[in-house]
PDB file of C-alpha atoms and ligand atoms in Angstrom:
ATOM      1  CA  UNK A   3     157.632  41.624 171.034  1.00 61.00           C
ATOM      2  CA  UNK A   4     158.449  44.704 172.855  1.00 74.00           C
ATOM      3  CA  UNK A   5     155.477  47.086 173.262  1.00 73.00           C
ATOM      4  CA  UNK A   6     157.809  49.742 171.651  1.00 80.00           C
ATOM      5  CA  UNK A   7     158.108  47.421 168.704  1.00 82.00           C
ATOM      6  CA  UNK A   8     154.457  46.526 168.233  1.00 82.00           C
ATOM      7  CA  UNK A   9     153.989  50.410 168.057  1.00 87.00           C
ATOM      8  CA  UNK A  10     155.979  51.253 165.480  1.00 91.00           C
ATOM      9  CA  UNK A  11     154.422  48.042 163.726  1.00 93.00           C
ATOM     10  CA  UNK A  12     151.146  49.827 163.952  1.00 94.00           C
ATOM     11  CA  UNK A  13     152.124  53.027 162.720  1.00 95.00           C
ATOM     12  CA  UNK A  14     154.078  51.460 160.013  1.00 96.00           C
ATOM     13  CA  UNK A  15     151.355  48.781 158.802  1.00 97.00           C
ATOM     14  CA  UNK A  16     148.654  52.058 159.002  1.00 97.00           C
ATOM     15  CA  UNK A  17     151.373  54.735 157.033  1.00 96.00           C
ATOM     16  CA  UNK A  18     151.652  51.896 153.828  1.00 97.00           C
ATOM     17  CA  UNK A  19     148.438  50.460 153.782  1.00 97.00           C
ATOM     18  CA  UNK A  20     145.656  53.443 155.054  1.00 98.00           C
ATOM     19  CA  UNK A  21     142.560  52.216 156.416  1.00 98.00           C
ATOM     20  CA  UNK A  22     139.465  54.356 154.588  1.00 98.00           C
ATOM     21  CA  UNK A  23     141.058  55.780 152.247  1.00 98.00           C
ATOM     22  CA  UNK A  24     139.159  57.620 149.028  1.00 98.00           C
ATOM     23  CA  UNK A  25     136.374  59.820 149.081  1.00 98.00           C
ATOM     24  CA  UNK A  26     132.783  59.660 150.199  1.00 97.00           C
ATOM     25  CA  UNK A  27     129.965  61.574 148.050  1.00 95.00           C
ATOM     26  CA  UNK A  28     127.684  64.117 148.759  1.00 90.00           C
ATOM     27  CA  UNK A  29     125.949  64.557 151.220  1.00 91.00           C
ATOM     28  CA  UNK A  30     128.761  63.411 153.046  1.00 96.00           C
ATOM     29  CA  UNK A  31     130.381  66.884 154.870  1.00 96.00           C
ATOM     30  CA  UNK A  32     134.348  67.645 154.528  1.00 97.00           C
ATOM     31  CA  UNK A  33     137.192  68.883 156.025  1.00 98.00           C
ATOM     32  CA  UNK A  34     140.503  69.872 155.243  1.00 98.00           C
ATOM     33  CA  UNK A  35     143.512  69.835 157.579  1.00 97.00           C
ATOM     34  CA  UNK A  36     146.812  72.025 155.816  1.00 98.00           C
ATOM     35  CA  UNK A  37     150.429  71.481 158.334  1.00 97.00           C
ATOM     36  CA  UNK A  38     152.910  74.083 156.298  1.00 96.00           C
ATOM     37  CA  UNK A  39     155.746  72.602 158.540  1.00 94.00           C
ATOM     38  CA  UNK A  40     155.970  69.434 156.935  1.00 96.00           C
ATOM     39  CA  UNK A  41     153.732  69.543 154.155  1.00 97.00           C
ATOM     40  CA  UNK A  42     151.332  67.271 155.431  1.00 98.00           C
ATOM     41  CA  UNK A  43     147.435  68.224 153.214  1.00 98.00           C
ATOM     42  CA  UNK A  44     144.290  65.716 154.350  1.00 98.00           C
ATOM     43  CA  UNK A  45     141.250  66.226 153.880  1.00 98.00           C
ATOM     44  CA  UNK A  46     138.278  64.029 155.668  1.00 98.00           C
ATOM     45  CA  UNK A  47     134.608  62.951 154.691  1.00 98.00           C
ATOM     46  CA  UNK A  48     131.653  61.732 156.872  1.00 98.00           C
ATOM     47  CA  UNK A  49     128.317  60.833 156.568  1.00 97.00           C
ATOM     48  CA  UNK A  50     126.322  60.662 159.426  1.00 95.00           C
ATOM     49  CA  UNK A  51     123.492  58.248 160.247  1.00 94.00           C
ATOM     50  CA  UNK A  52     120.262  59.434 160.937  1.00 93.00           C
ATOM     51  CA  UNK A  53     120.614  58.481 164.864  1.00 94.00           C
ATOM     52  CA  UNK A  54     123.786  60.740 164.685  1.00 92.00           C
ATOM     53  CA  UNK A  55     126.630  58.326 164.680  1.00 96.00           C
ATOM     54  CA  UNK A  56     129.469  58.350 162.096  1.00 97.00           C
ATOM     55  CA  UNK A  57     128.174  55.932 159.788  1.00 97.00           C
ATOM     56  CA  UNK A  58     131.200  56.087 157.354  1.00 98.00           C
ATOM     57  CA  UNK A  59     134.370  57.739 157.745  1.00 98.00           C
ATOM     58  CA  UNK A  60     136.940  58.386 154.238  1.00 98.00           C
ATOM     59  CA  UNK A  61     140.094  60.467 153.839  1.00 98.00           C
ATOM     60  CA  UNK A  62     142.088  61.588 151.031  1.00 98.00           C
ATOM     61  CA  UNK A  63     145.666  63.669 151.094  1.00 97.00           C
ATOM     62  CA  UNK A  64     149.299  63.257 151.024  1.00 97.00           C
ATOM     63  CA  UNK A  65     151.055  63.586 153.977  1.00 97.00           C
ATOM     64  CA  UNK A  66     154.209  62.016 156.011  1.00 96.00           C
ATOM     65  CA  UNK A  67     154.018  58.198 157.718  1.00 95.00           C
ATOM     66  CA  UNK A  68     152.969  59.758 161.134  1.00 95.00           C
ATOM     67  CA  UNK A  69     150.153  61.892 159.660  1.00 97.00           C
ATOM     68  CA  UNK A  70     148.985  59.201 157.448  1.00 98.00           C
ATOM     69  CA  UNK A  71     149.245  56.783 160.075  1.00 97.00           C
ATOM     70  CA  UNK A  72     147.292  58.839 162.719  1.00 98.00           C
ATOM     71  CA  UNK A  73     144.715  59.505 160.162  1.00 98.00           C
ATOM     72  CA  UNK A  74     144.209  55.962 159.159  1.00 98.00           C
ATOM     73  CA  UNK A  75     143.926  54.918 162.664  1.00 97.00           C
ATOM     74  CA  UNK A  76     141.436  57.714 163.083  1.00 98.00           C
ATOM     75  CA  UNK A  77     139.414  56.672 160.770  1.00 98.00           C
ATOM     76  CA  UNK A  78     138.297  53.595 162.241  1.00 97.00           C
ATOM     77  CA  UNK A  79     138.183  54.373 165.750  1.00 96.00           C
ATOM     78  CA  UNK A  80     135.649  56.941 165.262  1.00 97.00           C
ATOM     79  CA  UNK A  81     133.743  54.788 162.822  1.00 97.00           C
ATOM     80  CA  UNK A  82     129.978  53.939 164.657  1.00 97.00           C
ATOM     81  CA  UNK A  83     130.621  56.519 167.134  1.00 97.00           C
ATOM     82  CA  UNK A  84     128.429  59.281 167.901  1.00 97.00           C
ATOM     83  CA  UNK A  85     129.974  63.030 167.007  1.00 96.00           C
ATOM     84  CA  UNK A  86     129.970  63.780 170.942  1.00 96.00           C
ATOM     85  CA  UNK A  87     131.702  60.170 171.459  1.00 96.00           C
ATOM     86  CA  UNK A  88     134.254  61.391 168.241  1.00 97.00           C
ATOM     87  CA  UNK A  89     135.502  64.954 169.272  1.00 96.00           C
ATOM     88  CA  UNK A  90     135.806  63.490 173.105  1.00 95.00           C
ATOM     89  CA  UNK A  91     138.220  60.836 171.863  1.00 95.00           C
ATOM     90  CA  UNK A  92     139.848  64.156 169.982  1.00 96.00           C
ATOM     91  CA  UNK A  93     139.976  65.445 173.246  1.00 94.00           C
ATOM     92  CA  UNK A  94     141.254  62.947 174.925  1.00 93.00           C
ATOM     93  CA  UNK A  95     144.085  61.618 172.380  1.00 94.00           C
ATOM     94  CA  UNK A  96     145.721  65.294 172.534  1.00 94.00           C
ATOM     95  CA  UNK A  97     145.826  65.211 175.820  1.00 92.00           C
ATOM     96  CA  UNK A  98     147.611  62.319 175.905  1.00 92.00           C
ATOM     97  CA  UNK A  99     149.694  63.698 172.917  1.00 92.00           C
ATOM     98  CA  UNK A 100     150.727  67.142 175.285  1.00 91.00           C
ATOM     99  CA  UNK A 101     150.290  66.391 179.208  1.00 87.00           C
ATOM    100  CA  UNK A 102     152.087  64.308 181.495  1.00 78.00           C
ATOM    101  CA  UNK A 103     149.193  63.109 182.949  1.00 71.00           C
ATOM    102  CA  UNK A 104     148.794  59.565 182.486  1.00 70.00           C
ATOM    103  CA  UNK A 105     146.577  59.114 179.361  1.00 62.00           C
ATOM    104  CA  UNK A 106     142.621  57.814 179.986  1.00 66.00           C
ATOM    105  CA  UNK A 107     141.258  55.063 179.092  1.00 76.00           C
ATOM    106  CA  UNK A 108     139.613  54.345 175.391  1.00 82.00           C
ATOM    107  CA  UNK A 109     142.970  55.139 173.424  1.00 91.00           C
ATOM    108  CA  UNK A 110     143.367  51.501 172.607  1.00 90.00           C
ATOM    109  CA  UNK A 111     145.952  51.508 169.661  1.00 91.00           C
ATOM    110  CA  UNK A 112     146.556  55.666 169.903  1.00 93.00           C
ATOM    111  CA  UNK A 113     148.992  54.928 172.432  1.00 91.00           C
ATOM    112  CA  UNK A 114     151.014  54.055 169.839  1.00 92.00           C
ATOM    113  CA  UNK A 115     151.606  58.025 169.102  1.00 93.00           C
ATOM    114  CA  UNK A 116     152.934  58.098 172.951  1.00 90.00           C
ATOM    115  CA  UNK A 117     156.451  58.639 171.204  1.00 88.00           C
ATOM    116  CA  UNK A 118     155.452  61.667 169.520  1.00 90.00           C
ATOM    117  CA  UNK A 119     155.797  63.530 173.102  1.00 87.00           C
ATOM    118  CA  UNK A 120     159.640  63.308 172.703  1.00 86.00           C
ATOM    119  CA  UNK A 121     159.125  65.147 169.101  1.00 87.00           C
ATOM    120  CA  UNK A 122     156.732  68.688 169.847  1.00 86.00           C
ATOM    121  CA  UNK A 123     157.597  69.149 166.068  1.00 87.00           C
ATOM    122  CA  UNK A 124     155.451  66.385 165.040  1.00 92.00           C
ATOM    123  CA  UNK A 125     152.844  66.699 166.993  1.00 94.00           C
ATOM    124  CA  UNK A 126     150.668  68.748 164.051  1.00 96.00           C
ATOM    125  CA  UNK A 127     151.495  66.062 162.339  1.00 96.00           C
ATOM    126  CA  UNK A 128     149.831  63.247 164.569  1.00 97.00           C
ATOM    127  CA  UNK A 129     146.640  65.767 165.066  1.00 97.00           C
ATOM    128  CA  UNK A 130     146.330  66.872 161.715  1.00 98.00           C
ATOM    129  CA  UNK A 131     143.608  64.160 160.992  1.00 98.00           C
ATOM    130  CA  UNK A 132     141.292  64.962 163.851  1.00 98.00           C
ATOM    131  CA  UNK A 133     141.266  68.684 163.168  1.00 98.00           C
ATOM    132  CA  UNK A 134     140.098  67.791 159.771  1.00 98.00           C
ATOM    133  CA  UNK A 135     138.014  65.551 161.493  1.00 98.00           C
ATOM    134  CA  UNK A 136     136.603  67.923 163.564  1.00 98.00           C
ATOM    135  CA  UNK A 137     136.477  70.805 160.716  1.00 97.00           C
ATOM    136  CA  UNK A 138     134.287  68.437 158.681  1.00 97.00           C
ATOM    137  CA  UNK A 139     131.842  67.106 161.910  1.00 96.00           C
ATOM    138  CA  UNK A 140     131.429  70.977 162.346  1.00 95.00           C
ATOM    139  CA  UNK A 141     130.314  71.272 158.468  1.00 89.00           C
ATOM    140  CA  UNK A 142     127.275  68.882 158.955  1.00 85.00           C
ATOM    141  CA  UNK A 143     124.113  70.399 157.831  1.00 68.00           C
ATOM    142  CA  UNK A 144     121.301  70.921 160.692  1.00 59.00           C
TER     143      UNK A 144
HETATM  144 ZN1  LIG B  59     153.924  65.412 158.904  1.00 72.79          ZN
END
């Protein structure tokens, strides 16, 4: 299998089936990410352990295969991770997303988004989840 090929697999396999999908209760905090360019609404829950790692991770919304996809995949990569550990991955997965610079390490299956970089048009729709993500971390109550 080409790696192109196992890629689009991922995306694909993460747009029709969604990983964490549904909502999480209170107290878990929320955030909302809106893209008006392609119509794209999530909106992410966490609850946070008491040694301040993401102890469970939900998201609700409609939005297009790439969103979904990026959100799903999201979702469990930043599962068990500390916020710091979370909003560096953020960090590190748009940079990957909008510089040449060859991506670091820790992206495992994010590469798979590498094609977005030909498409600058989508790329609100590949980030979408992790500004919600990062909307709702920013929510928590101290
Ligand atoms: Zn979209």
């Amino acid at each position: 299998m080409q790696i192109n090929e196992l890629y689009q697999t991922i995306i694909l396999d993460h747009s029709k089936r969604p990983r964490n999908f549904g909502e999480l209760p209170a107290p878990a905090v929320k955030g909302e990410g809106y893209n008006p360019s392609c119509g794209d609404e999530i909106v992410v829950f966490v609850s946070e352990s008491p040694t301040g790692t993401i102890e469970q991770i939900k998201f609700t919304g409609q939005a297009c295969a790439i969103c979904m996809a990026s959100t799903s995949l999201m979702t469990t990569q930043v599962k068990g991770k500390s916020v710091g550990e979370a909003l560096g991955l953020k960090r590190t997965f748009i940079d990957f997303l909008t510089q040449e610079a060859e991506p670091a390490t820790g992206l495992g299956n994010l590469q798979a988004f590498g094609g977005v970089k030909k498409f600058p048009q989508r790329l609100k729709c590949a980030t979408l989840g992790w500004h919600a993500l990062e909307g709702a971390l920013k929510n928590r109550a101290r």
